[in-house]
mmCIF file of C-alpha atoms and ligand atoms in Angstrom:
data_model
loop_
_atom_site.group_PDB
_atom_site.id
_atom_site.type_symbol
_atom_site.label_atom_id
_atom_site.label_comp_id
_atom_site.label_asym_id
_atom_site.label_seq_id
_atom_site.Cartn_x
_atom_site.Cartn_y
_atom_site.Cartn_z
ATOM 1 C CA MET H 1 22.249 -20.431 15.436
ATOM 2 C CA GLY H 2 21.297 -17.326 14.316
ATOM 3 C CA PRO H 3 18.404 -16.425 11.970
ATOM 4 C CA ARG H 4 17.794 -18.686 9.245
ATOM 5 C CA ARG H 5 17.228 -16.395 6.204
ATOM 6 C CA VAL H 6 16.147 -17.104 2.787
ATOM 7 C CA PHE H 7 16.982 -14.999 -0.461
ATOM 8 C CA SER H 8 15.815 -15.143 -4.025
ATOM 9 C CA GLY H 9 15.471 -13.084 -7.081
ATOM 10 C CA ILE H 10 13.476 -12.616 -10.123
ATOM 11 C CA GLN H 11 13.994 -10.517 -13.335
ATOM 12 C CA PRO H 12 11.490 -7.799 -14.046
ATOM 13 C CA THR H 13 9.659 -9.144 -16.911
ATOM 14 C CA GLY H 14 6.461 -7.712 -15.576
ATOM 15 C CA ASP H 15 4.184 -10.482 -17.147
ATOM 16 C CA PHE H 16 5.476 -13.594 -14.929
ATOM 17 C CA HIS H 17 4.453 -16.963 -16.268
ATOM 18 C CA VAL H 18 3.238 -20.148 -14.530
ATOM 19 C CA GLY H 19 6.820 -21.718 -14.930
ATOM 20 C CA SER H 20 8.336 -18.982 -12.670
ATOM 21 C CA TYR H 21 5.001 -19.121 -10.310
ATOM 22 C CA VAL H 22 5.274 -22.880 -9.909
ATOM 23 C CA GLY H 23 9.013 -23.325 -9.998
ATOM 24 C CA ALA H 24 9.906 -20.462 -7.613
ATOM 25 C CA LEU H 25 7.338 -17.853 -6.491
ATOM 26 C CA ARG H 26 4.986 -20.480 -4.683
ATOM 27 C CA ASN H 27 7.881 -21.440 -2.847
ATOM 28 C CA TRP H 28 8.932 -17.601 -2.065
ATOM 29 C CA VAL H 29 5.226 -17.454 -0.458
ATOM 30 C CA ALA H 30 5.424 -20.793 1.558
ATOM 31 C CA LEU H 31 8.838 -20.101 3.107
ATOM 32 C CA GLN H 32 7.805 -16.843 4.722
ATOM 33 C CA ASP H 33 5.942 -19.250 7.220
ATOM 34 C CA GLN H 34 9.383 -21.580 7.489
ATOM 35 C CA PHE H 35 12.265 -19.225 7.673
ATOM 36 C CA ASP H 36 12.952 -16.329 10.280
ATOM 37 C CA GLU H 37 13.795 -14.055 7.472
ATOM 38 C CA THR H 38 12.775 -14.066 3.711
ATOM 39 C CA ILE H 39 14.230 -11.575 1.332
ATOM 40 C CA TYR H 40 12.983 -11.106 -2.207
ATOM 41 C CA CYS H 41 14.453 -8.984 -4.766
ATOM 42 C CA VAL H 42 13.272 -7.722 -8.261
ATOM 43 C CA VAL H 43 16.781 -7.936 -10.020
ATOM 44 C CA ASP H 44 16.725 -4.980 -12.436
ATOM 45 C CA LEU H 45 20.345 -4.833 -12.988
ATOM 46 C CA HIS H 46 20.327 -8.320 -14.298
ATOM 47 C CA ALA H 47 17.688 -7.263 -16.965
ATOM 48 C CA MET H 48 20.006 -4.880 -18.451
ATOM 49 C CA THR H 49 22.413 -7.610 -19.823
ATOM 50 C CA VAL H 50 20.101 -7.792 -22.860
ATOM 51 C CA PRO H 51 18.837 -5.004 -25.186
ATOM 52 C CA TYR H 52 15.845 -3.243 -23.582
ATOM 53 C CA ASP H 53 14.274 0.189 -23.457
ATOM 54 C CA PRO H 54 14.797 2.303 -20.512
ATOM 55 C CA ALA H 55 10.875 3.444 -20.146
ATOM 56 C CA ASP H 56 9.936 -0.258 -20.811
ATOM 57 C CA LEU H 57 12.296 -1.590 -18.117
ATOM 58 C CA ARG H 58 10.923 1.321 -15.813
ATOM 59 C CA ALA H 59 7.154 -0.041 -16.219
ATOM 60 C CA ARG H 60 8.049 -3.761 -16.033
ATOM 61 C CA ARG H 61 10.070 -3.564 -12.646
ATOM 62 C CA HIS H 62 7.050 -1.757 -11.115
ATOM 63 C CA GLU H 63 4.593 -4.329 -12.468
ATOM 64 C CA SER H 64 6.818 -7.066 -11.476
ATOM 65 C CA ALA H 65 6.736 -5.687 -7.627
ATOM 66 C CA ARG H 66 3.238 -5.414 -7.851
ATOM 67 C CA MET H 67 2.744 -9.048 -9.106
ATOM 68 C CA LEU H 68 4.998 -10.383 -6.218
ATOM 69 C CA LEU H 69 2.779 -8.765 -3.847
ATOM 70 C CA ALA H 70 -0.060 -10.201 -5.643
ATOM 71 C CA VAL H 71 0.974 -13.879 -5.628
ATOM 72 C CA GLY H 72 1.527 -13.313 -1.846
ATOM 73 C CA VAL H 73 4.869 -12.048 -0.840
ATOM 74 C CA ASP H 74 3.855 -10.202 2.433
ATOM 75 C CA PRO H 75 5.795 -6.921 3.134
ATOM 76 C CA ASP H 76 4.945 -7.158 6.794
ATOM 77 C CA ARG H 77 7.107 -10.380 6.474
ATOM 78 C CA SER H 78 9.340 -10.244 3.849
ATOM 79 C CA LEU H 79 11.748 -7.731 2.718
ATOM 80 C CA LEU H 80 11.109 -6.855 -1.022
ATOM 81 C CA TYR H 81 13.160 -4.436 -2.888
ATOM 82 C CA TYR H 82 14.667 -3.510 -6.263
ATOM 83 C CA GLN H 83 18.495 -4.645 -6.739
ATOM 84 C CA SER H 84 19.462 -1.397 -8.129
ATOM 85 C CA GLU H 85 18.756 0.702 -5.148
ATOM 86 C CA VAL H 86 20.882 -1.530 -3.006
ATOM 87 C CA PRO H 87 24.668 -0.732 -4.511
ATOM 88 C CA GLN H 88 26.209 -3.269 -2.050
ATOM 89 C CA HIS H 89 25.255 -6.070 -4.342
ATOM 90 C CA VAL H 90 27.480 -4.721 -7.001
ATOM 91 C CA GLU H 91 30.213 -3.920 -4.695
ATOM 92 C CA LEU H 92 30.354 -7.561 -3.626
ATOM 93 C CA ALA H 93 29.973 -9.018 -7.119
ATOM 94 C CA TRP H 94 33.443 -6.982 -7.856
ATOM 95 C CA ILE H 95 35.153 -8.807 -5.008
ATOM 96 C CA LEU H 96 33.549 -12.169 -5.778
ATOM 97 C CA GLY H 97 34.541 -11.577 -9.554
ATOM 98 C CA THR H 98 38.079 -11.520 -8.369
ATOM 99 C CA LEU H 99 37.799 -15.138 -7.019
ATOM 100 C CA ALA H 100 35.570 -16.434 -10.308
ATOM 101 C CA GLY H 101 37.381 -18.395 -12.606
ATOM 102 C CA LEU H 102 37.035 -17.668 -16.323
ATOM 103 C CA GLY H 103 36.596 -21.406 -17.104
ATOM 104 C CA GLN H 104 33.891 -21.873 -14.679
ATOM 105 C CA LEU H 105 31.955 -18.801 -15.987
ATOM 106 C CA GLU H 106 32.597 -20.062 -19.423
ATOM 107 C CA ARG H 107 30.828 -23.361 -18.560
ATOM 108 C CA MET H 108 27.711 -21.689 -17.409
ATOM 109 C CA THR H 109 24.671 -22.952 -19.461
ATOM 110 C CA GLN H 110 23.036 -19.909 -19.529
ATOM 111 C CA PHE H 111 26.046 -18.394 -20.745
ATOM 112 C CA LYS H 112 26.570 -20.774 -23.343
ATOM 113 C CA GLU H 113 22.875 -20.397 -24.514
ATOM 114 C CA LYS H 114 23.561 -16.780 -25.220
ATOM 115 C CA ALA H 115 26.899 -18.012 -26.923
ATOM 116 C CA ASP H 116 26.259 -15.719 -30.053
ATOM 117 C CA ARG H 117 29.395 -13.617 -29.801
ATOM 118 C CA ALA H 118 27.407 -10.513 -31.226
ATOM 119 C CA LYS H 119 25.253 -10.627 -28.341
ATOM 120 C CA GLN H 120 27.788 -11.206 -25.526
ATOM 121 C CA ASN H 121 28.844 -8.078 -23.160
ATOM 122 C CA LEU H 122 30.740 -8.165 -19.927
ATOM 123 C CA GLY H 123 27.450 -8.162 -17.916
ATOM 124 C CA ILE H 124 25.990 -11.612 -19.410
ATOM 125 C CA PHE H 125 29.498 -12.843 -18.509
ATOM 126 C CA ALA H 126 29.411 -11.663 -14.934
ATOM 127 C CA TYR H 127 25.724 -12.305 -14.612
ATOM 128 C CA PRO H 128 26.157 -15.253 -12.284
ATOM 129 C CA VAL H 129 28.620 -13.521 -10.088
ATOM 130 C CA LEU H 130 26.397 -10.900 -9.456
ATOM 131 C CA GLN H 131 23.587 -13.295 -8.663
ATOM 132 C CA ALA H 132 26.161 -14.931 -6.165
ATOM 133 C CA ALA H 133 26.547 -11.305 -4.579
ATOM 134 C CA ASP H 134 22.842 -11.075 -4.378
ATOM 135 C CA ILE H 135 22.527 -14.225 -2.182
ATOM 136 C CA LEU H 136 25.837 -13.765 -0.191
ATOM 137 C CA VAL H 137 25.158 -10.078 0.545
ATOM 138 C CA HIS H 138 22.422 -11.245 2.704
ATOM 139 C CA LYS H 139 24.149 -14.292 3.964
ATOM 140 C CA ALA H 140 21.298 -16.356 3.055
ATOM 141 C CA HIS H 141 21.060 -20.081 3.835
ATOM 142 C CA ALA H 142 18.531 -21.053 1.330
ATOM 143 C CA VAL H 143 17.508 -19.911 -2.235
ATOM 144 C CA PRO H 144 14.097 -20.937 -3.635
ATOM 145 C CA VAL H 145 14.356 -21.209 -7.528
ATOM 146 C CA GLY H 146 13.404 -23.421 -10.691
ATOM 147 C CA ASP H 147 15.664 -26.017 -11.794
ATOM 148 C CA ASP H 148 17.397 -23.911 -14.481
ATOM 149 C CA GLN H 149 19.276 -21.906 -11.578
ATOM 150 C CA SER H 150 20.929 -24.894 -9.963
ATOM 151 C CA GLN H 151 24.122 -24.464 -11.862
ATOM 152 C CA HIS H 152 24.278 -20.377 -10.616
ATOM 153 C CA LEU H 153 23.785 -21.720 -7.094
ATOM 154 C CA GLU H 154 26.485 -24.167 -7.123
ATOM 155 C CA LEU H 155 28.756 -21.245 -8.299
ATOM 156 C CA THR H 156 27.663 -19.209 -5.600
ATOM 157 C CA ARG H 157 28.593 -22.162 -2.973
ATOM 158 C CA ASP H 158 31.950 -22.322 -4.569
ATOM 159 C CA LEU H 159 32.585 -18.500 -4.443
ATOM 160 C CA ALA H 160 31.273 -18.373 -0.931
ATOM 161 C CA HIS H 161 33.665 -21.401 -0.017
ATOM 162 C CA ARG H 162 36.661 -19.798 -1.965
ATOM 163 C CA PHE H 163 35.994 -16.530 -0.267
ATOM 164 C CA ASN H 164 35.982 -18.203 3.570
ATOM 165 C CA SER H 165 38.818 -20.123 2.594
ATOM 166 C CA ARG H 166 40.841 -17.147 1.660
ATOM 167 C CA PHE H 167 39.758 -14.356 3.770
ATOM 168 C CA GLY H 168 37.939 -16.236 6.982
ATOM 169 C CA GLU H 169 34.745 -17.810 7.538
ATOM 170 C CA GLU H 170 31.942 -15.232 6.435
ATOM 171 C CA PHE H 171 29.109 -16.670 4.389
ATOM 172 C CA PRO H 172 27.153 -19.802 4.807
ATOM 173 C CA LEU H 173 26.996 -21.938 1.944
ATOM 174 C CA PRO H 174 23.252 -21.731 0.399
ATOM 175 C CA GLU H 175 21.146 -24.552 -0.365
ATOM 176 C CA THR H 176 18.926 -24.547 -3.395
ATOM 177 C CA ILE H 177 15.056 -25.262 -2.852
ATOM 178 C CA THR H 178 13.323 -26.579 -5.530
ATOM 179 C CA PRO H 179 9.769 -28.022 -5.746
ATOM 180 C CA GLU H 180 9.363 -31.658 -6.022
ATOM 181 C CA ILE H 181 6.917 -31.160 -8.703
ATOM 182 C CA GLY H 182 7.198 -28.181 -11.203
ATOM 183 C CA SER H 183 10.956 -27.319 -10.795
ATOM 184 C CA ARG H 184 10.929 -26.978 -14.703
ATOM 185 C CA ILE H 185 7.716 -26.352 -16.467
ATOM 186 C CA MET H 186 7.875 -26.914 -20.315
ATOM 187 C CA SER H 187 6.655 -24.740 -23.053
ATOM 188 C CA LEU H 188 3.106 -25.591 -24.129
ATOM 189 C CA THR H 189 4.179 -25.256 -27.768
ATOM 190 C CA ASP H 190 7.401 -27.574 -27.403
ATOM 191 C CA PRO H 191 7.402 -29.540 -24.558
ATOM 192 C CA THR H 192 11.064 -30.202 -24.775
ATOM 193 C CA ALA H 193 12.145 -26.615 -24.253
ATOM 194 C CA LYS H 194 11.429 -24.857 -20.855
ATOM 195 C CA MET H 195 8.682 -22.304 -20.539
ATOM 196 C CA SER H 196 10.334 -19.015 -20.900
ATOM 197 C CA LYS H 197 9.785 -15.502 -21.264
ATOM 198 C CA SER H 198 12.030 -15.087 -24.406
ATOM 199 C CA ASP H 199 10.005 -17.853 -26.303
ATOM 200 C CA PRO H 200 8.798 -15.885 -29.326
ATOM 201 C CA SER H 201 5.397 -17.622 -29.095
ATOM 202 C CA PRO H 202 3.097 -16.143 -26.507
ATOM 203 C CA ARG H 203 1.029 -19.434 -26.795
ATOM 204 C CA SER H 204 3.989 -21.282 -25.290
ATOM 205 C CA ARG H 205 3.526 -19.809 -21.890
ATOM 206 C CA ILE H 206 0.494 -18.917 -19.321
ATOM 207 C CA LEU H 207 0.938 -15.739 -17.918
ATOM 208 C CA LEU H 208 -0.158 -15.053 -14.274
ATOM 209 C CA LYS H 209 -2.279 -12.113 -15.788
ATOM 210 C CA ASP H 210 -4.182 -14.061 -18.339
ATOM 211 C CA GLY H 211 -7.850 -14.396 -18.182
ATOM 212 C CA PRO H 212 -9.957 -17.626 -18.107
ATOM 213 C CA ASP H 213 -10.517 -17.457 -21.879
ATOM 214 C CA GLU H 214 -6.758 -17.156 -22.737
ATOM 215 C CA ILE H 215 -5.836 -20.005 -20.038
ATOM 216 C CA SER H 216 -8.484 -22.242 -21.776
ATOM 217 C CA LYS H 217 -7.248 -21.627 -25.166
ATOM 218 C CA LYS H 218 -3.523 -21.880 -24.434
ATOM 219 C CA VAL H 219 -4.302 -25.381 -22.570
ATOM 220 C CA LYS H 220 -6.524 -26.621 -25.257
ATOM 221 C CA ALA H 221 -3.828 -25.635 -28.175
ATOM 222 C CA ALA H 222 -0.901 -27.245 -25.875
ATOM 223 C CA VAL H 223 1.039 -29.745 -27.839
ATOM 224 C CA THR H 224 0.035 -33.190 -26.487
ATOM 225 C CA ASP H 225 1.696 -36.564 -27.754
ATOM 226 C CA THR H 226 0.232 -39.228 -30.065
ATOM 227 C CA GLY H 227 -2.293 -41.342 -28.715
ATOM 228 C CA SER H 228 -5.063 -40.634 -26.201
ATOM 229 C CA ASP H 229 -3.576 -42.022 -22.988
ATOM 230 C CA VAL H 230 -3.079 -39.626 -20.010
ATOM 231 C CA VAL H 231 0.345 -41.157 -18.411
ATOM 232 C CA TYR H 232 2.941 -39.747 -16.472
ATOM 233 C CA ASP H 233 6.116 -40.671 -18.770
ATOM 234 C CA TRP H 234 8.446 -37.867 -19.700
ATOM 235 C CA GLU H 235 10.240 -39.825 -22.501
ATOM 236 C CA ALA H 236 7.288 -40.922 -24.229
ATOM 237 C CA LYS H 237 4.805 -38.333 -23.265
ATOM 238 C CA PRO H 238 6.454 -35.068 -22.327
ATOM 239 C CA GLY H 239 3.103 -32.700 -23.368
ATOM 240 C CA VAL H 240 1.035 -34.862 -21.121
ATOM 241 C CA SER H 241 3.542 -35.039 -18.277
ATOM 242 C CA ASN H 242 3.919 -31.341 -18.286
ATOM 243 C CA LEU H 243 0.303 -30.635 -17.931
ATOM 244 C CA LEU H 244 0.074 -33.422 -15.140
ATOM 245 C CA GLU H 245 2.550 -31.481 -13.204
ATOM 246 C CA LEU H 246 0.715 -28.324 -13.644
ATOM 247 C CA PHE H 247 -2.602 -29.974 -12.884
ATOM 248 C CA SER H 248 -1.119 -31.439 -9.577
ATOM 249 C CA VAL H 249 0.332 -28.218 -8.417
ATOM 250 C CA PHE H 250 -2.684 -26.322 -9.031
ATOM 251 C CA THR H 251 -5.067 -28.971 -7.371
ATOM 252 C CA GLY H 252 -2.688 -30.195 -4.795
ATOM 253 C CA ARG H 253 -3.571 -33.877 -5.727
ATOM 254 C CA PRO H 254 -1.023 -36.286 -6.555
ATOM 255 C CA ILE H 255 -0.082 -37.053 -9.947
ATOM 256 C CA PRO H 256 -1.010 -40.955 -9.790
ATOM 257 C CA GLU H 257 -4.461 -40.126 -8.504
ATOM 258 C CA LEU H 258 -5.065 -37.711 -11.657
ATOM 259 C CA VAL H 259 -3.666 -40.317 -13.939
ATOM 260 C CA ASP H 260 -6.114 -42.871 -12.650
ATOM 261 C CA GLU H 261 -9.073 -40.435 -12.856
ATOM 262 C CA TYR H 262 -8.262 -39.312 -16.517
ATOM 263 C CA SER H 263 -6.940 -42.313 -18.122
ATOM 264 C CA VAL H 264 -10.243 -42.939 -20.005
ATOM 265 C CA GLY H 265 -11.795 -39.899 -21.419
ATOM 266 C CA GLY H 266 -9.074 -38.718 -23.997
ATOM 267 C CA TYR H 267 -7.141 -35.632 -24.071
ATOM 268 C CA GLY H 268 -9.882 -33.279 -24.563
ATOM 269 C CA VAL H 269 -11.569 -33.860 -21.054
ATOM 270 C CA PHE H 270 -8.141 -33.916 -19.485
ATOM 271 C CA LYS H 271 -7.161 -30.563 -20.982
ATOM 272 C CA GLY H 272 -10.264 -29.065 -19.986
ATOM 273 C CA ALA H 273 -9.924 -30.140 -16.308
ATOM 274 C CA VAL H 274 -6.206 -28.791 -16.477
ATOM 275 C CA ALA H 275 -7.274 -25.373 -17.762
ATOM 276 C CA ASP H 276 -10.224 -25.062 -15.055
ATOM 277 C CA ALA H 277 -7.587 -25.948 -12.322
ATOM 278 C CA ILE H 278 -5.151 -23.291 -13.581
ATOM 279 C CA VAL H 279 -7.873 -20.672 -13.969
ATOM 280 C CA GLU H 280 -9.185 -21.296 -10.392
ATOM 281 C CA GLY H 281 -5.502 -21.365 -8.905
ATOM 282 C CA LEU H 282 -4.742 -18.029 -10.581
ATOM 283 C CA ALA H 283 -8.136 -16.024 -10.039
ATOM 284 C CA PRO H 284 -7.060 -14.810 -6.662
ATOM 285 C CA VAL H 285 -3.488 -13.629 -8.105
ATOM 286 C CA ARG H 286 -5.197 -11.642 -10.671
ATOM 287 C CA GLU H 287 -7.682 -10.079 -8.150
ATOM 288 C CA ALA H 288 -5.370 -9.082 -5.927
ATOM 289 C CA TYR H 289 -3.173 -7.797 -8.773
ATOM 290 C CA ASP H 290 -5.962 -5.500 -9.886
ATOM 291 C CA ALA H 291 -6.619 -4.447 -6.255
ATOM 292 C CA LEU H 292 -3.473 -3.287 -5.400
ATOM 293 C CA ASP H 293 -2.607 0.656 -5.406
ATOM 294 C CA ASP H 294 0.502 1.771 -7.390
ATOM 295 C CA ALA H 295 1.446 4.087 -4.772
ATOM 296 C CA GLU H 296 1.306 1.486 -2.231
ATOM 297 C CA VAL H 297 3.547 -0.767 -4.417
ATOM 298 C CA THR H 298 6.068 2.244 -4.766
ATOM 299 C CA GLU H 299 6.155 2.775 -1.081
ATOM 300 C CA VAL H 300 6.642 -0.747 0.007
ATOM 301 C CA MET H 301 9.559 -0.727 -2.432
ATOM 302 C CA ALA H 302 11.100 2.328 -1.142
ATOM 303 C CA ARG H 303 10.765 0.894 2.414
ATOM 304 C CA GLY H 304 12.493 -2.206 1.446
ATOM 305 C CA ALA H 305 15.236 -0.507 -0.229
ATOM 306 C CA GLY H 306 16.033 1.223 3.038
ATOM 307 C CA THR H 307 16.111 -1.998 5.157
ATOM 308 C CA ALA H 308 17.983 -3.962 2.458
ATOM 309 C CA ARG H 309 20.530 -1.172 2.070
ATOM 310 C CA ASP H 310 21.077 -1.160 6.178
ATOM 311 C CA ARG H 311 21.533 -4.874 6.121
ATOM 312 C CA ALA H 312 23.858 -5.038 3.136
ATOM 313 C CA GLU H 313 25.942 -2.409 4.521
ATOM 314 C CA THR H 314 26.531 -4.248 7.727
ATOM 315 C CA SER H 315 27.659 -7.415 5.793
ATOM 316 C CA MET H 316 30.002 -5.221 3.504
ATOM 317 C CA LYS H 317 31.839 -3.769 6.643
ATOM 318 C CA THR H 318 33.096 -7.104 7.684
ATOM 319 C CA VAL H 319 33.753 -7.960 4.067
ATOM 320 C CA ARG H 320 35.793 -4.895 3.482
ATOM 321 C CA GLU H 321 37.814 -5.635 6.484
ATOM 322 C CA ARG H 322 38.412 -8.995 5.512
ATOM 323 C CA VAL H 323 39.616 -8.107 2.106
ATOM 324 C CA GLY H 324 41.867 -5.426 3.129
ATOM 325 C CA ILE H 325 40.130 -2.202 2.003
ATOM 326 C CA VAL H 326 39.487 -0.631 5.341
HETATM 327 P P1 TYM Y 1 14.339 -15.701 -13.813
HETATM 328 O O1 TYM Y 1 13.822 -14.099 -13.487
HETATM 329 O O2 TYM Y 1 14.570 -16.040 -15.038
HETATM 330 O O3 TYM Y 1 13.167 -16.605 -13.184
HETATM 331 C C1 TYM Y 1 12.532 -16.458 -11.991
HETATM 332 C C2 TYM Y 1 12.609 -17.705 -11.293
HETATM 333 O O4 TYM Y 1 11.399 -18.677 -12.083
HETATM 334 C C3 TYM Y 1 12.063 -19.910 -12.163
HETATM 335 N N1 TYM Y 1 11.545 -20.233 -13.398
HETATM 336 C C4 TYM Y 1 11.154 -21.745 -13.731
HETATM 337 N N2 TYM Y 1 10.884 -22.644 -12.827
HETATM 338 C C5 TYM Y 1 10.415 -23.723 -13.459
HETATM 339 N N3 TYM Y 1 9.818 -23.720 -14.838
HETATM 340 C C6 TYM Y 1 10.271 -22.946 -15.593
HETATM 341 N N4 TYM Y 1 9.943 -22.877 -16.882
HETATM 342 C C7 TYM Y 1 10.743 -21.684 -14.953
HETATM 343 N N5 TYM Y 1 11.246 -20.302 -15.858
HETATM 344 C C8 TYM Y 1 11.853 -19.695 -14.646
HETATM 345 C C9 TYM Y 1 13.474 -19.424 -12.309
HETATM 346 O O5 TYM Y 1 14.442 -20.792 -11.935
HETATM 347 C C10 TYM Y 1 13.778 -18.528 -11.062
HETATM 348 O O6 TYM Y 1 13.759 -19.241 -10.112
HETATM 349 N N6 TYM Y 1 19.030 -15.596 -12.685
HETATM 350 C C11 TYM Y 1 17.818 -15.645 -11.943
HETATM 351 C C12 TYM Y 1 17.345 -14.291 -11.160
HETATM 352 C C13 TYM Y 1 18.312 -14.060 -10.054
HETATM 353 C C14 TYM Y 1 18.221 -14.847 -8.769
HETATM 354 C C15 TYM Y 1 19.357 -14.147 -7.981
HETATM 355 C C16 TYM Y 1 17.709 -15.885 -8.530
HETATM 356 C C17 TYM Y 1 19.067 -13.053 -9.868
HETATM 357 N N7 TYM Y 1 19.910 -13.204 -8.627
HETATM 358 C C18 TYM Y 1 19.624 -14.663 -6.660
HETATM 359 C C19 TYM Y 1 17.968 -16.411 -6.929
HETATM 360 C C20 TYM Y 1 19.123 -15.652 -6.326
HETATM 361 C C21 TYM Y 1 16.672 -15.580 -13.192
HETATM 362 O O7 TYM Y 1 17.050 -15.177 -14.224
HETATM 363 O O8 TYM Y 1 15.594 -15.739 -12.817
#
């Protein structure tokens, strides 16, 4: 068996929130110790499928790269680069697109969520195909993501399988890696909706860049449920359950133990402790972010793109041969 590879990507929002951190980025970092190769990508082409300002995108992709280094992506162990600097992603996306059925693409939840026809474009429709290409161009075996990406990963496996059956065994079918706790962190203002960058309310999410005061304010204002019991029950108490997951992840303590300890004392004490845990957990990330040098970030990303292009080109040589364009 050859080297075992991990690939994952994140959109360049610049200000990542704890949902992405807990659902995906923590695993990105941890998997550096568990796989032979870890490859991470700031997917700037994906970010162009919604209206945006070019200067803003330029700033956000740089900030995103800087934040990925701050959370612990180690450029000596991982390949880190901007998607747009490796054109082979788009080339493979075109080829995979010819294997993707319209019906299956129309069923993608993330596409349907943007089903407002006025906002639709070919990029949004083809979005999951480009995502599949990101993963397959590196022949990744595993993809650490949050729960909301499961359907896109299923499509990726389908496309890999279809390609292999039609043109010969080329791509491994990548497995999805989600954390046991925190694969779907919910909004602080509406615990029935996912914590998301696109929520109009900034109070709905905690950013990795937030300082102690902002974190405390947001946790204290978080919607909890009626009553005062701290119980882990997503049906009856989604708000409390969401905070319990964050609490558990940031302390490394099991949920039942936290429930035991905070079952008496009410929501006030509980929220105070949750806020402290998040503040403490994010302090090193903020410090690392502030300490990073812009020139260093730029240099890491340029180096990453060079290596990624070489790797992707090696994959594409065989792919082109297989599909008959060499
Ligand atoms: P993106 O940029 O929206 O989110 C990045 C990662 O964070 C996870 N995530 C969450 N996890 C738990 N709870 C939440 N509330 C939460 N919000 C976000 C996401 O699941 C994701 O893992 N389509 C992808 C980007 C992408 C990609 C790829 C991922 C493009 N190509 C190839 C993996 C492999 C996306 O929009 O993620």
